[in-house]
Short mmCIF file of C-alpha atoms in Angstrom, two decimals:
data_model
loop_
_atom_site.label_atom_id
_atom_site.label_comp_id
_atom_site.label_asym_id
_atom_site.label_seq_id
_atom_site.Cartn_x
_atom_site.Cartn_y
_atom_site.Cartn_z
CA MET A 1 121.61 112.25 49.31
CA LYS A 2 120.15 115.25 51.37
CA LYS A 3 116.61 114.20 50.62
CA LEU A 4 117.33 110.58 51.64
CA PHE A 5 119.03 111.82 55.01
CA PHE A 6 116.05 114.13 55.83
CA LEU A 7 113.81 111.08 55.26
CA LEU A 8 115.36 109.16 57.48
CA PRO A 9 114.48 110.36 60.80
CA VAL A 10 110.83 110.78 59.33
CA LEU A 11 110.78 106.48 58.68
CA ILE A 12 111.94 105.52 61.78
CA ILE A 13 109.70 107.18 63.62
CA VAL A 14 106.79 106.30 60.73
CA SER A 15 108.10 102.51 61.77
CA GLY A 16 107.99 103.41 65.31
CA PHE A 17 104.31 104.32 65.47
CA ILE A 18 103.69 101.33 62.99
CA THR A 19 105.48 99.10 65.33
CA GLN A 20 104.16 100.28 68.63
CA LYS A 21 100.42 100.41 66.70
CA TYR A 22 100.95 96.42 65.95
CA ILE A 23 101.63 95.98 69.61
CA ASP A 24 98.66 97.77 70.77
CA ASP A 25 96.27 96.54 68.32
CA ASN A 26 97.21 92.90 69.07
CA LEU A 27 97.65 93.04 72.46
CA LYS A 28 94.00 94.45 72.60
CA LYS A 29 92.97 91.31 70.64
CA LEU A 30 94.69 88.62 73.02
CA LEU A 31 93.61 90.65 76.65
CA ALA A 32 89.67 90.31 75.02
CA GLN A 33 90.50 86.82 74.77
CA PHE A 34 91.08 86.52 78.49
CA LYS A 35 88.39 88.80 79.17
CA VAL A 36 90.78 91.16 81.07
CA SER A 37 91.81 94.47 80.06
CA GLU A 38 94.94 96.79 79.67
CA ASP A 39 93.99 98.48 82.96
CA ASP A 40 93.11 94.95 84.84
CA VAL A 41 96.89 94.12 83.87
CA LYS A 42 98.17 97.39 85.16
CA SER A 43 96.26 96.92 88.55
CA SER A 44 98.27 93.75 89.26
CA VAL A 45 101.72 94.42 87.94
CA LEU A 46 102.58 95.54 91.79
CA TYR A 47 101.09 93.11 93.26
CA ASN A 48 102.65 90.34 91.17
CA ILE A 49 106.04 91.98 91.41
CA THR A 50 105.70 92.80 95.39
CA GLY A 51 104.02 89.55 96.00
CA LEU A 52 106.36 87.46 93.95
CA SER A 53 103.33 86.04 92.11
CA TYR A 54 102.98 84.81 88.64
CA TYR A 55 99.61 84.88 87.72
CA ILE A 56 98.07 83.38 84.80
CA PRO A 57 94.25 84.67 84.12
CA ASN A 58 93.18 81.48 81.95
CA VAL A 59 95.47 78.77 81.23
CA LYS A 60 92.43 77.07 79.44
CA VAL A 61 92.55 80.26 76.93
CA LEU A 62 96.45 79.94 76.56
CA LYS A 63 96.32 76.58 75.32
CA SER A 64 93.29 76.99 72.97
CA LEU A 65 95.70 79.79 71.26
CA ALA A 66 98.06 78.70 68.18
CA LEU A 67 101.53 77.85 69.49
CA ASN A 68 102.91 80.95 67.79
CA ASP A 69 99.97 82.76 69.21
CA ARG A 70 100.72 81.71 72.90
CA ALA A 71 104.47 82.94 72.61
CA GLU A 72 103.56 85.99 71.21
CA MET A 73 101.09 87.19 74.07
CA VAL A 74 103.66 86.43 76.35
CA GLU A 75 106.53 88.93 74.39
CA LEU A 76 103.38 91.52 74.16
CA ILE A 77 102.40 91.47 77.60
CA GLY A 78 105.80 91.46 78.88
CA ILE A 79 106.77 94.74 76.42
CA ARG A 80 103.61 96.13 78.24
CA ILE A 81 104.58 95.47 81.84
CA LYS A 82 108.16 96.63 81.15
CA GLU A 83 107.17 99.82 80.08
CA TYR A 84 104.44 100.10 82.31
CA VAL A 85 107.35 99.94 85.59
CA ASN A 86 109.10 102.53 84.03
CA THR A 87 106.47 105.13 84.22
CA GLN A 88 106.07 107.63 86.69
CA GLU A 89 102.36 105.96 87.79
CA PHE A 90 103.99 103.00 88.30
CA ILE A 91 106.95 104.09 90.35
CA ASN A 92 104.52 106.31 92.42
CA LYS A 93 102.55 103.03 93.72
CA TYR A 94 106.16 101.13 94.30
CA ASN A 95 107.05 104.64 96.38
CA GLU A 96 103.63 104.25 98.02
CA PHE A 97 104.54 100.44 98.87
CA ARG A 98 107.94 101.27 99.89
CA GLU A 99 107.01 102.99 102.54
CA THR A 100 104.78 100.50 104.21
CA ARG A 101 107.91 98.14 104.43
CA LYS A 102 109.84 100.71 105.60
CA PRO A 103 110.78 99.57 109.64
CA ASN A 104 109.13 100.84 112.61
CA GLU A 105 111.97 103.53 114.69
CA PRO A 106 111.75 102.37 118.06
CA GLU A 107 109.78 104.72 120.14
CA LYS A 108 111.79 106.36 123.23
CA PRO A 109 111.67 104.76 126.45
CA LYS A 110 110.33 106.08 129.60
CA TYR A 111 113.14 106.34 132.55
CA SER A 112 112.39 105.66 136.25
CA GLU A 113 111.13 109.19 137.02
CA GLU A 114 108.56 109.17 134.55
CA LEU A 115 107.22 105.57 135.10
CA LYS A 116 107.27 105.91 138.89
CA GLU A 117 104.90 108.95 138.34
CA GLU A 118 102.39 107.01 136.21
CA GLN A 119 102.10 104.39 138.74
CA LYS A 120 101.80 107.00 141.72
CA ALA A 121 99.11 108.45 139.32
CA SER A 122 97.50 105.18 138.81
CA LEU A 123 97.77 104.34 142.53
CA SER A 124 96.52 107.43 144.02
CA ASN A 125 93.33 106.90 141.56
CA SER A 126 92.93 103.43 142.42
CA ILE A 127 92.91 104.38 146.16
CA LYS A 128 90.45 107.06 145.44
CA GLU A 129 87.78 105.11 143.83
CA MET A 130 88.14 101.93 146.00
CA GLU A 131 87.61 104.68 149.01
CA ALA A 132 84.39 106.22 147.58
CA ASN A 133 82.82 102.59 146.70
CA MET A 134 83.80 101.42 149.70
CA LYS A 135 80.99 103.82 151.42
CA ASN A 136 78.01 102.06 149.45
CA LEU A 137 79.12 99.00 151.04
CA GLN A 138 77.57 96.92 153.73
CA ALA A 139 79.76 96.76 156.70
CA ASP A 140 80.63 92.98 156.56
CA GLN A 141 82.18 93.93 153.05
CA LYS A 142 83.88 97.03 154.18
CA PRO A 143 87.05 95.30 156.19
CA MET A 144 88.12 93.42 152.65
CA PHE A 145 88.16 96.77 150.92
CA GLU A 146 90.30 98.17 153.80
CA GLU A 147 92.97 95.79 153.93
CA VAL A 148 93.08 96.40 149.70
CA ILE A 149 93.27 100.33 150.16
CA ASN A 150 96.34 99.72 153.03
CA GLN A 151 98.10 97.63 150.89
CA LEU A 152 97.70 100.34 147.81
CA LYS A 153 99.02 103.16 150.05
CA GLN A 154 101.66 101.14 151.44
CA GLN A 155 102.83 100.40 147.63
CA LEU A 156 102.60 103.92 147.14
CA LYS A 157 105.07 104.61 149.96
CA ASP A 158 107.16 102.35 148.82
CA ILE A 159 107.51 103.65 145.33
CA ASP A 160 109.86 106.40 147.09
CA ASP A 161 111.64 103.97 149.22
CA PRO A 162 114.96 103.71 147.41
CA GLU A 163 115.38 100.05 149.76
CA LYS A 164 112.06 98.85 147.75
CA SER A 165 111.56 100.50 144.77
CA PHE A 166 112.08 99.31 141.51
CA TYR A 167 112.70 102.99 140.14
CA THR A 168 116.44 103.10 140.46
CA PRO A 169 119.51 103.70 138.02
CA GLN A 170 119.68 100.21 137.71
CA THR A 171 116.44 99.96 136.08
CA ASP A 172 117.20 103.25 133.97
CA ASN A 173 120.80 101.32 133.14
CA ILE A 174 118.62 98.50 131.70
CA ILE A 175 116.72 100.57 129.67
CA LYS A 176 118.62 102.53 128.15
CA GLN A 177 121.17 99.40 126.64
CA ASN A 178 117.52 97.91 125.34
CA TYR A 179 116.91 100.99 123.97
CA ASP A 180 120.47 100.70 122.28
CA GLN A 181 119.79 97.85 120.81
CA GLN A 182 116.69 98.49 119.61
CA LEU A 183 118.31 101.43 118.00
CA GLU A 184 121.46 98.94 116.35
CA ASN A 185 118.83 96.98 115.01
CA TYR A 186 116.41 99.55 113.44
CA ALA A 187 119.88 101.15 111.64
CA VAL A 188 120.62 97.41 110.39
CA ASP A 189 116.99 97.29 109.31
CA LEU A 190 116.79 100.55 107.85
CA LYS A 191 119.91 100.16 105.79
CA MET A 192 118.40 96.75 104.19
CA TRP A 193 115.07 98.44 103.69
CA ASN A 194 117.30 101.14 101.34
CA GLU A 195 118.88 98.81 99.50
CA ASP A 196 116.12 96.39 99.22
CA PHE A 197 113.62 99.29 98.10
CA PRO A 198 116.04 102.40 96.81
CA VAL A 199 113.53 105.14 96.01
CA ASN A 200 112.07 106.15 92.74
CA ASN A 201 113.85 102.55 92.08
CA PRO A 202 112.03 99.14 91.23
CA LYS A 203 114.74 97.83 89.71
CA PRO A 204 115.95 95.70 92.42
CA LEU A 205 112.40 93.98 93.38
CA ILE A 206 112.08 93.40 89.49
CA LYS A 207 115.53 91.46 89.25
CA LYS A 208 114.45 89.68 92.56
CA TRP A 209 110.90 88.97 90.55
CA LEU A 210 112.41 87.52 87.32
CA ASP A 211 115.13 85.73 88.97
CA ARG A 212 112.61 83.45 91.23
CA PHE A 213 110.48 83.29 88.23
CA LEU A 214 113.73 81.71 86.07
CA SER A 215 114.30 79.55 89.13
CA ASN A 216 110.82 78.47 89.62
CA SER A 217 110.34 77.54 85.75
CA LYS A 218 113.86 76.04 85.07
CA ASP A 219 112.80 72.12 85.22
CA ILE A 220 109.19 71.80 84.01
CA ASP A 221 108.75 68.35 82.25
CA PHE A 222 105.88 69.25 79.77
CA ASN A 223 105.57 66.07 78.55
CA ALA A 224 104.65 64.43 81.75
CA GLN A 225 102.19 61.89 81.90
CA LEU A 226 98.44 62.41 83.49
CA ASN A 227 96.02 60.39 84.41
CA THR A 228 92.28 60.67 85.83
CA VAL A 229 91.36 59.76 89.29
CA LYS A 230 87.69 60.49 90.41
CA ASN A 231 87.25 63.61 87.69
CA LYS A 232 90.57 65.18 88.37
CA GLN A 233 93.76 65.25 86.77
CA VAL A 234 96.63 63.40 88.42
CA PHE A 235 100.33 63.37 87.54
CA VAL A 236 101.54 59.79 86.76
CA ASN A 237 104.84 60.68 88.71
CA PRO A 238 104.42 61.28 92.40
CA GLU A 239 107.20 63.40 92.70
CA TYR A 240 105.15 65.96 90.68
CA GLU A 241 102.08 65.61 92.00
CA ARG A 242 104.06 67.20 94.97
CA LYS A 243 105.26 69.83 93.35
CA ASP A 244 103.93 73.25 94.09
CA PRO A 245 101.03 75.02 92.99
CA GLN A 246 103.02 77.53 90.74
CA TRP A 247 105.20 74.67 89.13
CA LYS A 248 101.83 72.92 88.14
CA LEU A 249 100.55 76.33 86.70
CA TYR A 250 103.52 76.40 84.33
CA PHE A 251 103.09 72.67 82.96
CA ARG A 252 98.91 73.51 82.65
CA ALA A 253 100.48 76.89 80.91
CA GLY A 254 102.70 75.15 78.66
CA LYS A 255 106.14 74.82 76.79
CA GLU A 256 105.77 77.30 73.99
CA PRO A 257 104.31 80.77 76.61
CA VAL A 258 106.79 79.33 79.19
CA GLU A 259 110.03 79.33 77.32
CA ALA A 260 109.09 82.62 75.56
CA ALA A 261 108.27 84.43 79.11
CA ARG A 262 111.66 82.63 80.27
CA LYS A 263 113.19 84.46 76.98
CA PHE A 264 112.13 87.40 77.68
CA ALA A 265 112.78 87.61 81.48
CA SER A 266 116.62 86.42 80.99
CA VAL A 267 117.38 89.07 78.36
CA TRP A 268 115.27 92.03 80.79
CA ILE A 269 117.68 91.04 83.96
CA SER A 270 120.31 91.33 81.79
CA GLU A 271 119.25 95.48 81.04
CA LEU A 272 118.65 95.52 84.84
CA LYS A 273 121.76 95.19 85.89
#
């Protein structure tokens, strides 16, 4: 009995190793048929999940597989993706993507005093440049420049006139109100961002990806009839012909792999809750 208890963990480990080797070997064979590597699959995982994409590399190859092989392929790739999204490598990539979706904090606004000084500097520079350029003008062109320069000088003077200046306490109040509203909106967006993309936790995004797949693939009529029109296959049912490309992709993939994918996705979602 002691020997049995001693051997049991060893048997479990060996069994797990054999199972993993079976998965690895079969997955490599299947991916070779699709002319994609496991690295290709890895690199596309984040793109597919974040873009809510459901790319199938080669539908013709998929359809050429035996029925059992189609479902097995889906399950094997699903297992590997499920393993990969729990690795630190994927978590790091997810966190990088997460930062790209972070809302931008509103910039602190400039108030009247700062804006006024900036406009003063701009007007003063314009006046100096025009006065310098006017020296090189012909006499008949100078009056027009003098008129513009005088207008700029008047604007420069009016900046400090409380009756004429735009830069008033009322303007500052409007600026502050706008900034406060921006901060409120930013706080809401930041809260939503943290909920949708929690740090080190891609589960909400994965769940959203799986939910959308289940929704899009739930009513595929795999027995739909096709006609060939101008060397192109079209659905006899015009309603099906108006379906989006994703629906048509699932139809082309076939019932067995799609149902296998739906079963895998449903189980995975239940584990994410």
